[in-house]
mmCIF file of C-alpha atoms in Angstrom:
data_model
loop_
_atom_site.group_PDB
_atom_site.id
_atom_site.type_symbol
_atom_site.label_atom_id
_atom_site.label_comp_id
_atom_site.label_asym_id
_atom_site.label_seq_id
_atom_site.Cartn_x
_atom_site.Cartn_y
_atom_site.Cartn_z
ATOM 1 C CA UNK A 1 109.086 116.384 90.017
ATOM 2 C CA UNK A 2 111.291 116.805 92.743
ATOM 3 C CA UNK A 3 109.192 115.226 95.411
ATOM 4 C CA UNK A 4 108.590 112.470 93.389
ATOM 5 C CA UNK A 5 112.129 111.622 93.198
ATOM 6 C CA UNK A 6 112.948 112.344 96.815
ATOM 7 C CA UNK A 7 109.929 110.048 97.894
ATOM 8 C CA UNK A 8 111.340 107.412 95.553
ATOM 9 C CA UNK A 9 114.820 107.840 96.890
ATOM 10 C CA UNK A 10 113.160 107.540 100.321
ATOM 11 C CA UNK A 11 111.584 104.393 99.886
ATOM 12 C CA UNK A 12 114.839 102.652 98.629
ATOM 13 C CA UNK A 13 116.651 104.134 101.876
ATOM 14 C CA UNK A 14 113.776 102.528 104.261
ATOM 15 C CA UNK A 15 113.934 99.546 102.033
ATOM 16 C CA UNK A 16 117.620 99.112 102.271
ATOM 17 C CA UNK A 17 117.633 99.892 105.997
ATOM 18 C CA UNK A 18 115.150 96.799 106.396
ATOM 19 C CA UNK A 19 117.588 94.783 104.832
ATOM 20 C CA UNK A 20 120.332 95.881 107.099
ATOM 21 C CA UNK A 21 118.286 95.694 110.392
ATOM 22 C CA UNK A 22 116.945 92.031 109.463
ATOM 23 C CA UNK A 23 120.612 90.914 108.730
ATOM 24 C CA UNK A 24 121.737 92.322 112.193
ATOM 25 C CA UNK A 25 118.734 91.227 114.059
ATOM 26 C CA UNK A 26 119.823 87.614 113.133
ATOM 27 C CA UNK A 27 123.126 87.881 113.807
ATOM 28 C CA UNK A 28 122.064 89.475 117.255
ATOM 29 C CA UNK A 29 120.018 86.725 118.078
ATOM 30 C CA UNK A 30 122.827 84.102 117.645
ATOM 31 C CA UNK A 31 124.941 85.869 120.119
ATOM 32 C CA UNK A 32 121.728 86.598 122.770
ATOM 33 C CA UNK A 33 122.322 90.335 122.602
ATOM 34 C CA UNK A 34 119.498 91.343 123.783
ATOM 35 C CA UNK A 35 119.527 94.957 123.934
ATOM 36 C CA UNK A 36 120.715 95.238 120.218
ATOM 37 C CA UNK A 37 117.790 93.034 119.776
ATOM 38 C CA UNK A 38 115.318 94.610 121.470
ATOM 39 C CA UNK A 39 116.670 98.405 119.491
ATOM 40 C CA UNK A 40 116.645 96.564 116.231
ATOM 41 C CA UNK A 41 112.893 95.284 116.617
ATOM 42 C CA UNK A 42 112.018 99.020 117.416
ATOM 43 C CA UNK A 43 114.130 100.033 114.408
ATOM 44 C CA UNK A 44 112.339 97.737 112.207
ATOM 45 C CA UNK A 45 108.619 98.963 113.247
ATOM 46 C CA UNK A 46 109.537 102.528 112.804
ATOM 47 C CA UNK A 47 111.011 102.305 109.344
ATOM 48 C CA UNK A 48 108.116 100.230 108.024
ATOM 49 C CA UNK A 49 106.155 103.154 109.552
ATOM 50 C CA UNK A 50 108.221 105.568 107.748
ATOM 51 C CA UNK A 51 107.977 103.630 104.552
ATOM 52 C CA UNK A 52 104.271 103.767 105.014
ATOM 53 C CA UNK A 53 103.754 107.364 105.837
ATOM 54 C CA UNK A 54 106.375 108.027 102.558
ATOM 55 C CA UNK A 55 103.771 105.703 100.072
ATOM 56 C CA UNK A 56 100.829 107.270 101.625
ATOM 57 C CA UNK A 57 101.884 110.977 101.906
ATOM 58 C CA UNK A 58 101.623 111.011 105.799
ATOM 59 C CA UNK A 59 104.025 113.679 106.900
ATOM 60 C CA UNK A 60 103.188 113.003 110.526
ATOM 61 C CA UNK A 61 104.831 109.499 110.034
ATOM 62 C CA UNK A 62 107.644 110.347 108.093
ATOM 63 C CA UNK A 63 108.551 113.027 110.952
ATOM 64 C CA UNK A 64 108.409 109.970 113.579
ATOM 65 C CA UNK A 65 110.729 108.122 111.339
ATOM 66 C CA UNK A 66 113.031 111.166 111.286
ATOM 67 C CA UNK A 67 112.965 111.655 115.118
ATOM 68 C CA UNK A 68 113.766 107.973 115.195
ATOM 69 C CA UNK A 69 116.914 108.253 112.669
ATOM 70 C CA UNK A 70 118.468 110.875 114.824
ATOM 71 C CA UNK A 71 118.268 108.464 117.906
ATOM 72 C CA UNK A 72 119.283 105.331 115.740
ATOM 73 C CA UNK A 73 122.411 107.460 114.858
ATOM 74 C CA UNK A 74 123.143 108.009 118.624
ATOM 75 C CA UNK A 75 122.549 104.319 119.498
ATOM 76 C CA UNK A 76 125.197 103.155 116.791
ATOM 77 C CA UNK A 77 127.474 105.797 118.384
ATOM 78 C CA UNK A 78 127.160 103.902 121.746
ATOM 79 C CA UNK A 79 127.847 100.869 120.128
ATOM 80 C CA UNK A 80 130.848 101.813 118.518
ATOM 81 C CA UNK A 81 131.954 103.356 121.800
ATOM 82 C CA UNK A 82 131.152 99.975 123.239
ATOM 83 C CA UNK A 83 133.299 97.856 120.969
ATOM 84 C CA UNK A 84 136.195 100.380 120.908
ATOM 85 C CA UNK A 85 136.448 100.678 124.862
ATOM 86 C CA UNK A 86 135.516 104.283 124.930
ATOM 87 C CA UNK A 87 134.597 106.179 127.555
ATOM 88 C CA UNK A 88 134.862 103.901 130.420
ATOM 89 C CA UNK A 89 132.957 101.231 128.445
ATOM 90 C CA UNK A 90 134.261 97.621 127.483
ATOM 91 C CA UNK A 91 133.209 95.179 125.182
ATOM 92 C CA UNK A 92 134.414 92.375 127.617
ATOM 93 C CA UNK A 93 131.217 93.163 130.091
ATOM 94 C CA UNK A 94 127.695 91.724 129.706
ATOM 95 C CA UNK A 95 126.063 95.622 128.899
ATOM 96 C CA UNK A 96 124.185 94.158 126.216
ATOM 97 C CA UNK A 97 122.722 91.213 127.450
ATOM 98 C CA UNK A 98 121.263 92.722 130.675
ATOM 99 C CA UNK A 99 123.679 90.855 132.847
ATOM 100 C CA UNK A 100 121.502 87.527 132.026
ATOM 101 C CA UNK A 101 124.178 85.756 130.263
ATOM 102 C CA UNK A 102 128.270 86.038 129.406
ATOM 103 C CA UNK A 103 127.723 85.554 126.095
ATOM 104 C CA UNK A 104 129.663 87.828 123.573
ATOM 105 C CA UNK A 105 128.908 89.194 119.754
ATOM 106 C CA UNK A 106 128.555 86.180 117.385
ATOM 107 C CA UNK A 107 131.583 87.328 115.433
ATOM 108 C CA UNK A 108 133.612 86.921 118.505
ATOM 109 C CA UNK A 109 133.997 83.225 117.459
ATOM 110 C CA UNK A 110 132.499 83.021 113.875
ATOM 111 C CA UNK A 111 134.382 85.806 112.328
ATOM 112 C CA UNK A 112 136.033 85.147 108.861
ATOM 113 C CA UNK A 113 139.068 82.855 109.075
ATOM 114 C CA UNK A 114 138.428 81.698 112.593
ATOM 115 C CA UNK A 115 138.710 78.517 113.949
ATOM 116 C CA UNK A 116 136.985 77.411 116.965
ATOM 117 C CA UNK A 117 137.994 74.740 119.046
ATOM 118 C CA UNK A 118 136.572 73.302 122.576
ATOM 119 C CA UNK A 119 138.796 71.989 125.106
ATOM 120 C CA UNK A 120 137.213 70.064 127.884
ATOM 121 C CA UNK A 121 138.355 69.703 131.291
ATOM 122 C CA UNK A 122 140.735 67.621 132.496
ATOM 123 C CA UNK A 123 139.412 64.289 134.100
ATOM 124 C CA UNK A 124 140.326 65.282 137.376
ATOM 125 C CA UNK A 125 139.307 68.920 137.612
ATOM 126 C CA UNK A 126 135.854 68.851 139.491
ATOM 127 C CA UNK A 127 133.875 72.214 139.212
ATOM 128 C CA UNK A 128 130.230 72.863 140.068
ATOM 129 C CA UNK A 129 129.964 74.555 136.524
ATOM 130 C CA UNK A 130 130.906 72.030 133.826
ATOM 131 C CA UNK A 131 131.746 74.062 131.012
ATOM 132 C CA UNK A 132 134.005 73.750 128.396
ATOM 133 C CA UNK A 133 136.992 76.196 127.398
ATOM 134 C CA UNK A 134 136.736 77.563 123.974
ATOM 135 C CA UNK A 135 139.664 78.799 121.946
ATOM 136 C CA UNK A 136 139.215 81.373 118.813
ATOM 137 C CA UNK A 137 142.009 81.401 116.679
ATOM 138 C CA UNK A 138 143.153 82.507 113.216
ATOM 139 C CA UNK A 139 140.407 85.335 112.518
ATOM 140 C CA UNK A 140 141.068 87.660 109.954
ATOM 141 C CA UNK A 141 139.502 90.978 111.669
ATOM 142 C CA UNK A 142 138.836 91.057 115.116
ATOM 143 C CA UNK A 143 135.012 91.028 115.932
ATOM 144 C CA UNK A 144 134.972 94.447 117.531
ATOM 145 C CA UNK A 145 135.932 95.767 114.138
ATOM 146 C CA UNK A 146 133.015 93.820 112.178
ATOM 147 C CA UNK A 147 130.582 95.389 114.876
ATOM 148 C CA UNK A 148 132.114 98.928 114.257
ATOM 149 C CA UNK A 149 131.497 98.447 110.479
ATOM 150 C CA UNK A 150 127.895 97.195 110.895
ATOM 151 C CA UNK A 151 127.195 100.235 113.601
ATOM 152 C CA UNK A 152 128.969 102.882 110.838
ATOM 153 C CA UNK A 153 127.148 101.682 107.850
ATOM 154 C CA UNK A 154 123.728 101.878 109.960
ATOM 155 C CA UNK A 155 124.834 105.343 110.939
ATOM 156 C CA UNK A 156 125.321 105.904 106.952
ATOM 157 C CA UNK A 157 122.116 104.675 105.843
ATOM 158 C CA UNK A 158 120.537 106.757 108.487
ATOM 159 C CA UNK A 159 121.831 109.872 108.157
ATOM 160 C CA UNK A 160 120.712 109.429 104.281
ATOM 161 C CA UNK A 161 117.294 108.844 105.463
ATOM 162 C CA UNK A 162 117.136 112.009 108.097
ATOM 163 C CA UNK A 163 118.049 114.028 105.275
ATOM 164 C CA UNK A 164 115.644 112.555 102.539
ATOM 165 C CA UNK A 165 112.845 112.560 105.250
ATOM 166 C CA UNK A 166 113.328 116.107 105.854
ATOM 167 C CA UNK A 167 113.278 117.089 102.240
ATOM 168 C CA UNK A 168 109.881 114.591 101.718
ATOM 169 C CA UNK A 169 108.137 116.317 104.480
ATOM 170 C CA UNK A 170 109.034 119.693 103.383
ATOM 171 C CA UNK A 171 108.020 118.664 99.815
ATOM 172 C CA UNK A 172 104.564 117.567 100.794
ATOM 173 C CA UNK A 173 103.835 120.502 103.117
ATOM 174 C CA UNK A 174 104.392 122.873 100.205
ATOM 175 C CA UNK A 175 102.648 121.007 98.221
ATOM 176 C CA UNK A 176 99.459 120.711 100.608
ATOM 177 C CA UNK A 177 99.846 124.441 100.988
ATOM 178 C CA UNK A 178 99.493 125.370 97.599
ATOM 179 C CA UNK A 179 96.572 123.070 96.894
ATOM 180 C CA UNK A 180 95.069 124.853 99.851
ATOM 181 C CA UNK A 181 95.748 128.302 98.174
ATOM 182 C CA UNK A 182 94.190 127.382 94.695
ATOM 183 C CA UNK A 183 90.965 126.449 96.679
ATOM 184 C CA UNK A 184 91.436 122.567 96.507
ATOM 185 C CA UNK A 185 90.172 122.437 100.258
ATOM 186 C CA UNK A 186 88.109 125.388 99.817
ATOM 187 C CA UNK A 187 84.193 124.515 99.768
ATOM 188 C CA UNK A 188 84.048 127.859 98.332
ATOM 189 C CA UNK A 189 86.318 128.489 95.562
ATOM 190 C CA UNK A 190 88.218 131.727 94.580
ATOM 191 C CA UNK A 191 85.945 132.459 91.627
ATOM 192 C CA UNK A 192 83.034 131.896 93.652
ATOM 193 C CA UNK A 193 81.005 135.250 92.707
ATOM 194 C CA UNK A 194 79.714 136.601 95.923
ATOM 195 C CA UNK A 195 76.257 138.314 94.928
ATOM 196 C CA UNK A 196 75.207 141.171 97.235
ATOM 197 C CA UNK A 197 71.706 142.374 97.031
ATOM 198 C CA UNK A 198 70.926 146.155 95.183
ATOM 199 C CA UNK A 199 70.395 148.811 97.349
ATOM 200 C CA UNK A 200 69.517 150.946 93.959
ATOM 201 C CA UNK A 201 66.033 152.833 94.832
ATOM 202 C CA UNK A 202 63.331 151.743 92.271
ATOM 203 C CA UNK A 203 61.045 154.197 90.976
ATOM 204 C CA UNK A 204 57.800 153.684 89.037
ATOM 205 C CA UNK A 205 57.715 153.527 85.576
ATOM 206 C CA UNK A 206 54.951 154.906 83.836
ATOM 207 C CA UNK A 207 54.129 154.279 80.063
ATOM 208 C CA UNK A 208 52.749 157.184 77.985
ATOM 209 C CA UNK A 209 50.048 156.495 75.537
#
């Protein structure tokens, strides 16, 4: 009963992680954040693997999911530090785009309440890079805090998944051990009677008439 409850909870957690990962993947694609896109891709694959292992009673797959959950927590801690400018990191750098482009988080221009305006260059200004300047005003929340909220939610769900995955692996292992103990995998069960040849001397019997 406990294992079934733990499995059902872990299945729900994995499903929730898939929903959050797909939502985050969409906005990272819109912002051309290539490093998070790759991380989300691997995260989705491992969560599906953990979901399959939970449904099919495959503890090895769940162990892989457990290891990844710890790595996923570390990655999201890094994202939080990046957007809060902790430890020499800067949210204005192009680290998450592999220095390929100067794009930043999609939320930096499309956050709640943000008004995005494009200001064209003056007619007399000639520049080899014909870009328009973009100003964003009226945002109800800075984009870095939205990213921090996303990462914090990912950490919370990943920690719950880590705990329940460890519990499910332990429960499945105990069930297999107990099943093996009662002879479930033994071709010769415990109730098998080992017949030994008798070594008692045989004496001839004479019938009297």
